[in-house]
mmCIF file as gemmi writes it, N, C-alpha and C atoms, coordinates in Angstrom:
data_model
loop_
_atom_site.group_PDB
_atom_site.id
_atom_site.type_symbol
_atom_site.label_atom_id
_atom_site.label_alt_id
_atom_site.label_comp_id
_atom_site.label_asym_id
_atom_site.label_entity_id
_atom_site.label_seq_id
_atom_site.pdbx_PDB_ins_code
_atom_site.Cartn_x
_atom_site.Cartn_y
_atom_site.Cartn_z
_atom_site.occupancy
_atom_site.B_iso_or_equiv
_atom_site.pdbx_formal_charge
_atom_site.auth_seq_id
_atom_site.auth_asym_id
_atom_site.pdbx_PDB_model_num
ATOM 1 N N . MET Axp A 1 ? 114.027 100.714 114.718 1 0 ? 1 A 1
ATOM 2 C CA . MET Axp A 1 ? 112.245 101.974 114.042 1 0 ? 1 A 1
ATOM 3 C C . MET Axp A 1 ? 113.173 102.658 113.639 1 0 ? 1 A 1
ATOM 4 N N . GLU Axp A 2 ? 112.455 104.37 112.311 1 0 ? 2 A 1
ATOM 5 C CA . GLU Axp A 2 ? 112.769 104.879 111.901 1 0 ? 2 A 1
ATOM 6 C C . GLU Axp A 2 ? 111.462 105.865 111.988 1 0 ? 2 A 1
ATOM 7 N N . CYS Axp A 3 ? 111.686 107.33 111.756 1 0 ? 3 A 1
ATOM 8 C CA . CYS Axp A 3 ? 110.884 107.675 111.278 1 0 ? 3 A 1
ATOM 9 C C . CYS Axp A 3 ? 111.592 108.814 111.405 1 0 ? 3 A 1
ATOM 10 N N . GLY Axp A 4 ? 110.033 109.713 110.759 1 0 ? 4 A 1
ATOM 11 C CA . GLY Axp A 4 ? 110.513 110.751 110.347 1 0 ? 4 A 1
ATOM 12 C C . GLY Axp A 4 ? 110.912 111.15 108.5 1 0 ? 4 A 1
ATOM 13 N N . ASN Axp A 5 ? 111.382 112.045 108.025 1 0 ? 5 A 1
ATOM 14 C CA . ASN Axp A 5 ? 111.03 111.953 106.239 1 0 ? 5 A 1
ATOM 15 C C . ASN Axp A 5 ? 111.975 112.854 106.248 1 0 ? 5 A 1
ATOM 16 N N . ARG Axp A 6 ? 113.138 112.847 105.333 1 0 ? 6 A 1
ATOM 17 C CA . ARG Axp A 6 ? 113.773 113.251 104.873 1 0 ? 6 A 1
ATOM 18 C C . ARG Axp A 6 ? 113.559 114.337 103.618 1 0 ? 6 A 1
ATOM 19 N N . LYS Axp A 7 ? 113.21 115.626 104.164 1 0 ? 7 A 1
ATOM 20 C CA . LYS Axp A 7 ? 112.434 116.909 103.685 1 0 ? 7 A 1
ATOM 21 C C . LYS Axp A 7 ? 112.94 118.199 104.728 1 0 ? 7 A 1
ATOM 22 N N . LYS Axp A 8 ? 112.845 118.959 103.755 1 0 ? 8 A 1
ATOM 23 C CA . LYS Axp A 8 ? 113.187 120.259 104.574 1 0 ? 8 A 1
ATOM 24 C C . LYS Axp A 8 ? 112.669 119.995 105.964 1 0 ? 8 A 1
ATOM 25 N N . SER Axp A 9 ? 113.204 121.209 107.079 1 0 ? 9 A 1
ATOM 26 C CA . SER Axp A 9 ? 112.641 120.562 108.427 1 0 ? 9 A 1
ATOM 27 C C . SER Axp A 9 ? 112.089 119.99 108.581 1 0 ? 9 A 1
ATOM 28 N N . ASP Axp A 10 ? 112.864 118.784 108.782 1 0 ? 10 A 1
ATOM 29 C CA . ASP Axp A 10 ? 112.356 117.36 109.552 1 0 ? 10 A 1
ATOM 30 C C . ASP Axp A 10 ? 113.636 116.834 109.494 1 0 ? 10 A 1
ATOM 31 N N . VAL Axp A 11 ? 113.102 115.721 110.42 1 0 ? 11 A 1
ATOM 32 C CA . VAL Axp A 11 ? 114.566 114.918 111.303 1 0 ? 11 A 1
ATOM 33 C C . VAL Axp A 11 ? 114.178 113.174 110.498 1 0 ? 11 A 1
ATOM 34 N N . VAL Axp A 12 ? 114.911 112.45 111.043 1 0 ? 12 A 1
ATOM 35 C CA . VAL Axp A 12 ? 115.113 111.548 110.656 1 0 ? 12 A 1
ATOM 36 C C . VAL Axp A 12 ? 115.197 110.312 111.528 1 0 ? 12 A 1
ATOM 37 N N . ILE Axp A 13 ? 114.809 110.001 112.672 1 0 ? 13 A 1
ATOM 38 C CA . ILE Axp A 13 ? 115.646 109.295 113.711 1 0 ? 13 A 1
ATOM 39 C C . ILE Axp A 13 ? 115.57 107.45 113.454 1 0 ? 13 A 1
ATOM 40 N N . THR Axp A 14 ? 116.427 106.864 113.653 1 0 ? 14 A 1
ATOM 41 C CA . THR Axp A 14 ? 116.393 105.2 113.171 1 0 ? 14 A 1
ATOM 42 C C . THR Axp A 14 ? 117.086 105.133 114.928 1 0 ? 14 A 1
ATOM 43 N N . MET Axp A 15 ? 116.247 104.53 115.355 1 0 ? 15 A 1
ATOM 44 C CA . MET Axp A 15 ? 116.556 104.095 117.189 1 0 ? 15 A 1
ATOM 45 C C . MET Axp A 15 ? 116.55 102.464 116.714 1 0 ? 15 A 1
ATOM 46 N N . LYS Axp A 16 ? 117.672 101.505 117.436 1 0 ? 16 A 1
ATOM 47 C CA . LYS Axp A 16 ? 117.338 100.185 117.604 1 0 ? 16 A 1
ATOM 48 C C . LYS Axp A 16 ? 118.566 99.907 118.397 1 0 ? 16 A 1
ATOM 49 N N . LYS Axp A 17 ? 118.071 98.532 119.509 1 0 ? 17 A 1
ATOM 50 C CA . LYS Axp A 17 ? 118.662 98.025 120.183 1 0 ? 17 A 1
ATOM 51 C C . LYS Axp A 17 ? 120.79 97.738 119.796 1 0 ? 17 A 1
ATOM 52 N N . ASN Axp A 18 ? 121.216 97.774 120.473 1 0 ? 18 A 1
ATOM 53 C CA . ASN Axp A 18 ? 122.652 97.924 120.02 1 0 ? 18 A 1
ATOM 54 C C . ASN Axp A 18 ? 123.662 96.714 120.829 1 0 ? 18 A 1
ATOM 55 N N . GLY Axp A 19 ? 122.184 95.573 121.682 1 0 ? 19 A 1
ATOM 56 C CA . GLY Axp A 19 ? 123.522 94.864 122.608 1 0 ? 19 A 1
ATOM 57 C C . GLY Axp A 19 ? 123.955 95.767 123.793 1 0 ? 19 A 1
ATOM 58 N N . THR Axp A 20 ? 124.175 96.435 124.096 1 0 ? 20 A 1
ATOM 59 C CA . THR Axp A 20 ? 125.283 96.558 125.304 1 0 ? 20 A 1
ATOM 60 C C . THR Axp A 20 ? 124.449 96.991 125.861 1 0 ? 20 A 1
ATOM 61 N N . ASP Axp A 21 ? 125.149 97.814 127.35 1 0 ? 21 A 1
ATOM 62 C CA . ASP Axp A 21 ? 123.881 98.431 128.174 1 0 ? 21 A 1
ATOM 63 C C . ASP Axp A 21 ? 124.222 100.348 127.672 1 0 ? 21 A 1
ATOM 64 N N . GLN Axp A 22 ? 125.184 100.671 126.833 1 0 ? 22 A 1
ATOM 65 C CA . GLN Axp A 22 ? 125.412 101.863 126.281 1 0 ? 22 A 1
ATOM 66 C C . GLN Axp A 22 ? 125.08 102.531 125.698 1 0 ? 22 A 1
ATOM 67 N N . ASN Axp A 23 ? 124.787 104.115 125.315 1 0 ? 23 A 1
ATOM 68 C CA . ASN Axp A 23 ? 123.602 103.917 124.185 1 0 ? 23 A 1
ATOM 69 C C . ASN Axp A 23 ? 124.458 104.537 123.508 1 0 ? 23 A 1
ATOM 70 N N . THR Axp A 24 ? 124.386 104.566 121.983 1 0 ? 24 A 1
ATOM 71 C CA . THR Axp A 24 ? 125.29 105.357 120.935 1 0 ? 24 A 1
ATOM 72 C C . THR Axp A 24 ? 124.174 106.672 120.426 1 0 ? 24 A 1
ATOM 73 N N . ILE Axp A 25 ? 125.102 107.955 120.15 1 0 ? 25 A 1
ATOM 74 C CA . ILE Axp A 25 ? 124.522 108.764 119.395 1 0 ? 25 A 1
ATOM 75 C C . ILE Axp A 25 ? 125.228 108.891 118.547 1 0 ? 25 A 1
ATOM 76 N N . SER Axp A 26 ? 124.341 109.232 116.422 1 0 ? 26 A 1
ATOM 77 C CA . SER Axp A 26 ? 125.581 109.666 115.41 1 0 ? 26 A 1
ATOM 78 C C . SER Axp A 26 ? 124.168 110.18 115.128 1 0 ? 26 A 1
ATOM 79 N N . ILE Axp A 27 ? 124.832 111.377 115.082 1 0 ? 27 A 1
ATOM 80 C CA . ILE Axp A 27 ? 124.596 112.864 114.382 1 0 ? 27 A 1
ATOM 81 C C . ILE Axp A 27 ? 124.894 113.233 112.874 1 0 ? 27 A 1
ATOM 82 N N . GLN Axp A 28 ? 124.018 113.711 111.437 1 0 ? 28 A 1
ATOM 83 C CA . GLN Axp A 28 ? 124.797 114.287 110.22 1 0 ? 28 A 1
ATOM 84 C C . GLN Axp A 28 ? 123.354 114.625 110.221 1 0 ? 28 A 1
ATOM 85 N N . SER Axp A 29 ? 124.439 116.382 110.236 1 0 ? 29 A 1
ATOM 86 C CA . SER Axp A 29 ? 123.271 116.995 109.837 1 0 ? 29 A 1
ATOM 87 C C . SER Axp A 29 ? 124.239 118.207 108.832 1 0 ? 29 A 1
ATOM 88 N N . LYS Axp A 30 ? 123.313 118.991 107.82 1 0 ? 30 A 1
ATOM 89 C CA . LYS Axp A 30 ? 123.885 119.975 107.388 1 0 ? 30 A 1
ATOM 90 C C . LYS Axp A 30 ? 124.481 120.775 107.624 1 0 ? 30 A 1
ATOM 91 N N . TYR Axp A 31 ? 123.543 120.636 108.912 1 0 ? 31 A 1
ATOM 92 C CA . TYR Axp A 31 ? 124.042 122.564 109.814 1 0 ? 31 A 1
ATOM 93 C C . TYR Axp A 31 ? 124.212 122.024 111.27 1 0 ? 31 A 1
ATOM 94 N N . ASP Axp A 32 ? 125.724 120.852 111.126 1 0 ? 32 A 1
ATOM 95 C CA . ASP Axp A 32 ? 126.572 120.472 111.727 1 0 ? 32 A 1
ATOM 96 C C . ASP Axp A 32 ? 127.439 121.412 113.12 1 0 ? 32 A 1
ATOM 97 N N . ALA Axp A 33 ? 127.944 122.618 112.22 1 0 ? 33 A 1
ATOM 98 C CA . ALA Axp A 33 ? 128.769 123.493 112.872 1 0 ? 33 A 1
ATOM 99 C C . ALA Axp A 33 ? 128.133 124.564 113.576 1 0 ? 33 A 1
ATOM 100 N N . LEU Axp A 34 ? 126.243 124.156 113.409 1 0 ? 34 A 1
ATOM 101 C CA . LEU Axp A 34 ? 125.71 125.722 114.515 1 0 ? 34 A 1
ATOM 102 C C . LEU Axp A 34 ? 124.733 125.001 115.775 1 0 ? 34 A 1
ATOM 103 N N . PHE Axp A 35 ? 124.307 123.066 114.889 1 0 ? 35 A 1
ATOM 104 C CA . PHE Axp A 35 ? 123.396 122.592 115.86 1 0 ? 35 A 1
ATOM 105 C C . PHE Axp A 35 ? 123.653 121.473 115.936 1 0 ? 35 A 1
ATOM 106 N N . ASP Axp A 36 ? 124.908 120.839 116.055 1 0 ? 36 A 1
ATOM 107 C CA . ASP Axp A 36 ? 125.54 119.288 116.233 1 0 ? 36 A 1
ATOM 108 C C . ASP Axp A 36 ? 124.661 119.12 117.8 1 0 ? 36 A 1
ATOM 109 N N . GLU Axp A 37 ? 125.407 120.48 118.512 1 0 ? 37 A 1
ATOM 110 C CA . GLU Axp A 37 ? 125.762 120.229 120.32 1 0 ? 37 A 1
ATOM 111 C C . GLU Axp A 37 ? 124.452 120.362 120.913 1 0 ? 37 A 1
ATOM 112 N N . ASN Axp A 38 ? 123.313 121.68 120.207 1 0 ? 38 A 1
ATOM 113 C CA . ASN Axp A 38 ? 121.632 121.17 121.186 1 0 ? 38 A 1
ATOM 114 C C . ASN Axp A 38 ? 121.028 119.988 120.214 1 0 ? 38 A 1
ATOM 115 N N . ILE Axp A 39 ? 121.384 119.269 119.242 1 0 ? 39 A 1
ATOM 116 C CA . ILE Axp A 39 ? 120.652 118.283 119.041 1 0 ? 39 A 1
ATOM 117 C C . ILE Axp A 39 ? 121.33 116.583 120.002 1 0 ? 39 A 1
ATOM 118 N N . ARG Axp A 40 ? 122.311 116.927 119.956 1 0 ? 40 A 1
ATOM 119 C CA . ARG Axp A 40 ? 123.809 116.019 120.904 1 0 ? 40 A 1
ATOM 120 C C . ARG Axp A 40 ? 122.676 116.441 122.267 1 0 ? 40 A 1
ATOM 121 N N . ASN Axp A 41 ? 122.513 117.065 122.752 1 0 ? 41 A 1
ATOM 122 C CA . ASN Axp A 41 ? 122.275 117.902 124.576 1 0 ? 41 A 1
ATOM 123 C C . ASN Axp A 41 ? 120.495 117.199 124.603 1 0 ? 41 A 1
ATOM 124 N N . LYS Axp A 42 ? 119.274 117.629 122.878 1 0 ? 42 A 1
ATOM 125 C CA . LYS Axp A 42 ? 118.81 116.979 123.143 1 0 ? 42 A 1
ATOM 126 C C . LYS Axp A 42 ? 117.94 115.852 123.226 1 0 ? 42 A 1
ATOM 127 N N . VAL Axp A 43 ? 118.854 115.152 122.675 1 0 ? 43 A 1
ATOM 128 C CA . VAL Axp A 43 ? 118.735 113.228 122.559 1 0 ? 43 A 1
ATOM 129 C C . VAL Axp A 43 ? 119.262 112.822 123.882 1 0 ? 43 A 1
ATOM 130 N N . GLU Axp A 44 ? 120.195 113.602 124.549 1 0 ? 44 A 1
ATOM 131 C CA . GLU Axp A 44 ? 120.749 112.892 125.824 1 0 ? 44 A 1
ATOM 132 C C . GLU Axp A 44 ? 119.625 113.267 127.164 1 0 ? 44 A 1
ATOM 133 N N . GLN Axp A 45 ? 119.211 113.898 126.714 1 0 ? 45 A 1
ATOM 134 C CA . GLN Axp A 45 ? 117.966 114.595 127.577 1 0 ? 45 A 1
ATOM 135 C C . GLN Axp A 45 ? 116.987 113.471 127.511 1 0 ? 45 A 1
ATOM 136 N N . PHE Axp A 46 ? 116.363 113.27 126.041 1 0 ? 46 A 1
ATOM 137 C CA . PHE Axp A 46 ? 115.493 112.26 126.291 1 0 ? 46 A 1
ATOM 138 C C . PHE Axp A 46 ? 115.359 110.809 126.506 1 0 ? 46 A 1
ATOM 139 N N . ILE Axp A 47 ? 117.313 110.685 126.623 1 0 ? 47 A 1
ATOM 140 C CA . ILE Axp A 47 ? 117.515 109.152 127.203 1 0 ? 47 A 1
ATOM 141 C C . ILE Axp A 47 ? 117.156 109.267 129.299 1 0 ? 47 A 1
ATOM 142 N N . THR Axp A 48 ? 117.708 111.074 129.081 1 0 ? 48 A 1
ATOM 143 C CA . THR Axp A 48 ? 117.796 110.257 130.63 1 0 ? 48 A 1
ATOM 144 C C . THR Axp A 48 ? 116.153 110.676 130.768 1 0 ? 48 A 1
ATOM 145 N N . GLN Axp A 49 ? 115.657 111.302 130.518 1 0 ? 49 A 1
ATOM 146 C CA . GLN Axp A 49 ? 113.904 110.923 131.067 1 0 ? 49 A 1
ATOM 147 C C . GLN Axp A 49 ? 113.291 110.599 131.067 1 0 ? 49 A 1
ATOM 148 N N . ASN Axp A 50 ? 113.773 109.394 130.44 1 0 ? 50 A 1
ATOM 149 C CA . ASN Axp A 50 ? 113.513 107.621 129.8 1 0 ? 50 A 1
ATOM 150 C C . ASN Axp A 50 ? 114.151 106.705 130.078 1 0 ? 50 A 1
ATOM 151 N N . THR Axp A 51 ? 115.017 107.349 130.797 1 0 ? 51 A 1
ATOM 152 C CA . THR Axp A 51 ? 116.019 106.293 131.72 1 0 ? 51 A 1
ATOM 153 C C . THR Axp A 51 ? 116.317 104.476 130.986 1 0 ? 51 A 1
ATOM 154 N N . LEU Axp A 52 ? 116.416 105.239 129.421 1 0 ? 52 A 1
ATOM 155 C CA . LEU Axp A 52 ? 116.787 103.939 128.499 1 0 ? 52 A 1
ATOM 156 C C . LEU Axp A 52 ? 118.354 103.756 128.446 1 0 ? 52 A 1
ATOM 157 N N . SER Axp A 53 ? 118.706 102.766 127.561 1 0 ? 53 A 1
ATOM 158 C CA . SER Axp A 53 ? 120.348 101.84 127.858 1 0 ? 53 A 1
ATOM 159 C C . SER Axp A 53 ? 119.925 100.792 126.469 1 0 ? 53 A 1
ATOM 160 N N . GLY Axp A 54 ? 121.311 100.671 125.791 1 0 ? 54 A 1
ATOM 161 C CA . GLY Axp A 54 ? 121.483 99.803 124.908 1 0 ? 54 A 1
ATOM 162 C C . GLY Axp A 54 ? 120.486 99.948 123.116 1 0 ? 54 A 1
ATOM 163 N N . LEU Axp A 55 ? 120.862 101.083 123.503 1 0 ? 55 A 1
ATOM 164 C CA . LEU Axp A 55 ? 120.253 101.711 121.441 1 0 ? 55 A 1
ATOM 165 C C . LEU Axp A 55 ? 121.346 102.685 120.796 1 0 ? 55 A 1
ATOM 166 N N . ALA Axp A 56 ? 121.213 102.273 120.019 1 0 ? 56 A 1
ATOM 167 C CA . ALA Axp A 56 ? 122.207 103.318 118.989 1 0 ? 56 A 1
ATOM 168 C C . ALA Axp A 56 ? 121.041 104.086 118.121 1 0 ? 56 A 1
ATOM 169 N N . ILE Axp A 57 ? 121.091 105.312 118.758 1 0 ? 57 A 1
ATOM 170 C CA . ILE Axp A 57 ? 120.897 106.554 118.021 1 0 ? 57 A 1
ATOM 171 C C . ILE Axp A 57 ? 120.658 107.076 117.016 1 0 ? 57 A 1
ATOM 172 N N . THR Axp A 58 ? 120.175 107.005 116.143 1 0 ? 58 A 1
ATOM 173 C CA . THR Axp A 58 ? 120.918 108.319 114.526 1 0 ? 58 A 1
ATOM 174 C C . THR Axp A 58 ? 119.687 109.22 114.114 1 0 ? 58 A 1
ATOM 175 N N . VAL Axp A 59 ? 120.561 110.361 114.185 1 0 ? 59 A 1
ATOM 176 C CA . VAL Axp A 59 ? 119.633 111.544 113.616 1 0 ? 59 A 1
ATOM 177 C C . VAL Axp A 59 ? 120.253 112.469 112.258 1 0 ? 59 A 1
ATOM 178 N N . GLU Axp A 60 ? 119.384 111.799 111.306 1 0 ? 60 A 1
ATOM 179 C CA . GLU Axp A 60 ? 119.612 112.746 109.976 1 0 ? 60 A 1
ATOM 180 C C . GLU Axp A 60 ? 118.787 114.095 110.468 1 0 ? 60 A 1
ATOM 181 N N . ASP Axp A 61 ? 119.582 114.951 110.081 1 0 ? 61 A 1
ATOM 182 C CA . ASP Axp A 61 ? 119.012 116.415 110.986 1 0 ? 61 A 1
ATOM 183 C C . ASP Axp A 61 ? 118.676 117.613 108.96 1 0 ? 61 A 1
ATOM 184 N N . PHE Axp A 62 ? 117.457 117.417 109.631 1 0 ? 62 A 1
ATOM 185 C CA . PHE Axp A 62 ? 117.027 118.533 108.022 1 0 ? 62 A 1
ATOM 186 C C . PHE Axp A 62 ? 116.736 120.097 108.215 1 0 ? 62 A 1
ATOM 187 N N . GLY Axp A 63 ? 117.213 120.357 108.923 1 0 ? 63 A 1
ATOM 188 C CA . GLY Axp A 63 ? 116.497 121.752 110.04 1 0 ? 63 A 1
ATOM 189 C C . GLY Axp A 63 ? 115.39 121.234 110.363 1 0 ? 63 A 1
ATOM 190 N N . ALA Axp A 64 ? 115.175 120.547 111.149 1 0 ? 64 A 1
ATOM 191 C CA . ALA Axp A 64 ? 113.938 120.037 112.698 1 0 ? 64 A 1
ATOM 192 C C . ALA Axp A 64 ? 113.698 121.328 113.466 1 0 ? 64 A 1
ATOM 193 N N . TRP Axp A 65 ? 112.778 121.723 113.802 1 0 ? 65 A 1
ATOM 194 C CA . TRP Axp A 65 ? 112.684 122.451 114.994 1 0 ? 65 A 1
ATOM 195 C C . TRP Axp A 65 ? 112.784 121.496 116.059 1 0 ? 65 A 1
ATOM 196 N N . ASP Axp A 66 ? 113.114 122.045 117.636 1 0 ? 66 A 1
ATOM 197 C CA . ASP Axp A 66 ? 113.695 120.92 118.781 1 0 ? 66 A 1
ATOM 198 C C . ASP Axp A 66 ? 112.021 120.192 118.898 1 0 ? 66 A 1
ATOM 199 N N . TYR Axp A 67 ? 110.408 120.532 118.36 1 0 ? 67 A 1
ATOM 200 C CA . TYR Axp A 67 ? 109.648 119.929 119.059 1 0 ? 67 A 1
ATOM 201 C C . TYR Axp A 67 ? 109.621 118.952 117.746 1 0 ? 67 A 1
ATOM 202 N N . THR Axp A 68 ? 110.402 118.706 116.786 1 0 ? 68 A 1
ATOM 203 C CA . THR Axp A 68 ? 109.932 118.184 115.674 1 0 ? 68 A 1
ATOM 204 C C . THR Axp A 68 ? 110.408 116.582 115.93 1 0 ? 68 A 1
ATOM 205 N N . LEU Axp A 69 ? 112.506 117.138 116.824 1 0 ? 69 A 1
ATOM 206 C CA . LEU Axp A 69 ? 113.067 116.179 116.928 1 0 ? 69 A 1
ATOM 207 C C . LEU Axp A 69 ? 112.691 115.15 118.135 1 0 ? 69 A 1
ATOM 208 N N . GLN Axp A 70 ? 111.91 116.118 118.94 1 0 ? 70 A 1
ATOM 209 C CA . GLN Axp A 70 ? 110.846 115.577 120.868 1 0 ? 70 A 1
ATOM 210 C C . GLN Axp A 70 ? 110.06 114.255 119.64 1 0 ? 70 A 1
ATOM 211 N N . ALA Axp A 71 ? 109.568 115.125 118.662 1 0 ? 71 A 1
ATOM 212 C CA . ALA Axp A 71 ? 108.285 114.128 119.125 1 0 ? 71 A 1
ATOM 213 C C . ALA Axp A 71 ? 108.55 112.636 117.864 1 0 ? 71 A 1
ATOM 214 N N . ARG Axp A 72 ? 109.806 113.07 117.003 1 0 ? 72 A 1
ATOM 215 C CA . ARG Axp A 72 ? 110.486 111.831 116.174 1 0 ? 72 A 1
ATOM 216 C C . ARG Axp A 72 ? 110.673 110.901 117.31 1 0 ? 72 A 1
ATOM 217 N N . LEU Axp A 73 ? 111.751 111.941 118.152 1 0 ? 73 A 1
ATOM 218 C CA . LEU Axp A 73 ? 112.342 110.621 119.215 1 0 ? 73 A 1
ATOM 219 C C . LEU Axp A 73 ? 110.824 110.198 119.722 1 0 ? 73 A 1
ATOM 220 N N . GLU Axp A 74 ? 110.512 110.212 120.226 1 0 ? 74 A 1
ATOM 221 C CA . GLU Axp A 74 ? 108.864 109.638 121.263 1 0 ? 74 A 1
ATOM 222 C C . GLU Axp A 74 ? 108.161 108.844 120.321 1 0 ? 74 A 1
ATOM 223 N N . ALA Axp A 75 ? 108.203 109.338 118.919 1 0 ? 75 A 1
ATOM 224 C CA . ALA Axp A 75 ? 107.818 108.272 117.788 1 0 ? 75 A 1
ATOM 225 C C . ALA Axp A 75 ? 108.049 106.783 118.254 1 0 ? 75 A 1
ATOM 226 N N . CYS Axp A 76 ? 109.438 106.786 117.59 1 0 ? 76 A 1
ATOM 227 C CA . CYS Axp A 76 ? 110.542 105.594 117.583 1 0 ? 76 A 1
ATOM 228 C C . CYS Axp A 76 ? 110.56 104.829 118.71 1 0 ? 76 A 1
ATOM 229 N N . LEU Axp A 77 ? 110.39 105.773 119.833 1 0 ? 77 A 1
ATOM 230 C CA . LEU Axp A 77 ? 110.639 104.981 121.378 1 0 ? 77 A 1
ATOM 231 C C . LEU Axp A 77 ? 108.996 104.167 121.268 1 0 ? 77 A 1
ATOM 232 N N . ASP Axp A 78 ? 108.186 104.618 121.356 1 0 ? 78 A 1
ATOM 233 C CA . ASP Axp A 78 ? 107.371 104.104 120.685 1 0 ? 78 A 1
ATOM 234 C C . ASP Axp A 78 ? 107.179 102.797 120.137 1 0 ? 78 A 1
ATOM 235 N N . GLY Axp A 79 ? 107.227 103.353 118.98 1 0 ? 79 A 1
ATOM 236 C CA . GLY Axp A 79 ? 107.002 102.035 117.93 1 0 ? 79 A 1
ATOM 237 C C . GLY Axp A 79 ? 108.355 101.058 118.033 1 0 ? 79 A 1
ATOM 238 N N . LEU Axp A 80 ? 108.711 101.46 118.694 1 0 ? 80 A 1
ATOM 239 C CA . LEU Axp A 80 ? 110.44 99.517 119.307 1 0 ? 80 A 1
ATOM 240 C C . LEU Axp A 80 ? 109.955 99.579 120.337 1 0 ? 80 A 1
ATOM 241 N N . ALA Axp A 81 ? 108.86 100.534 120.87 1 0 ? 81 A 1
ATOM 242 C CA . ALA Axp A 81 ? 107.987 99.827 122.243 1 0 ? 81 A 1
ATOM 243 C C . ALA Axp A 81 ? 107.389 98.325 121.82 1 0 ? 81 A 1
ATOM 244 N N . GLY Axp A 82 ? 106.489 99.363 120.869 1 0 ? 82 A 1
ATOM 245 C CA . GLY Axp A 82 ? 105.5 97.926 119.912 1 0 ? 82 A 1
ATOM 246 C C . GLY Axp A 82 ? 106.58 97.023 119.362 1 0 ? 82 A 1
ATOM 247 N N . GLU Axp A 83 ? 107.306 96.78 118.505 1 0 ? 83 A 1
ATOM 248 C CA . GLU Axp A 83 ? 108.466 95.551 117.856 1 0 ? 83 A 1
ATOM 249 C C . GLU Axp A 83 ? 108.924 94.465 118.751 1 0 ? 83 A 1
ATOM 250 N N . ASP Axp A 84 ? 108.627 95.242 120.159 1 0 ? 84 A 1
ATOM 251 C CA . ASP Axp A 84 ? 109.822 94.037 121.766 1 0 ? 84 A 1
ATOM 252 C C . ASP Axp A 84 ? 108.123 93.317 121.505 1 0 ? 84 A 1
ATOM 253 N N . ASN Axp A 85 ? 106.929 94.149 121.844 1 0 ? 85 A 1
ATOM 254 C CA . ASN Axp A 85 ? 105.693 92.984 122.164 1 0 ? 85 A 1
ATOM 255 C C . ASN Axp A 85 ? 105.42 92.5 120.822 1 0 ? 85 A 1
ATOM 256 N N . ASP Axp A 86 ? 105.376 92.494 120.409 1 0 ? 86 A 1
ATOM 257 C CA . ASP Axp A 86 ? 105.738 91.701 118.546 1 0 ? 86 A 1
ATOM 258 C C . ASP Axp A 86 ? 106.312 89.974 118.802 1 0 ? 86 A 1
ATOM 259 N N . SER Axp A 87 ? 107.052 90.218 119.652 1 0 ? 87 A 1
ATOM 260 C CA . SER Axp A 87 ? 108.597 89.02 120.009 1 0 ? 87 A 1
ATOM 261 C C . SER Axp A 87 ? 107.59 88.161 120.639 1 0 ? 87 A 1
């Protein structure tokens, strides 16, 4: 499941099952040195709040605000749940 746009001030989240019990987080951002830790903390907080496991989450940041990151994470999780229900 992929959510977001590759445009300035947005973020693209890719979320898929990774076949394990562990979560993996990959972050790509042109603002890496400034915001990598903040983005990682927000994603980890989202994982904890939603009791998620077994996901590979990729974040491609284009200067998104925290609320945009949160919205994209929620949209991807909803979409992933929808894919599970379709099977």
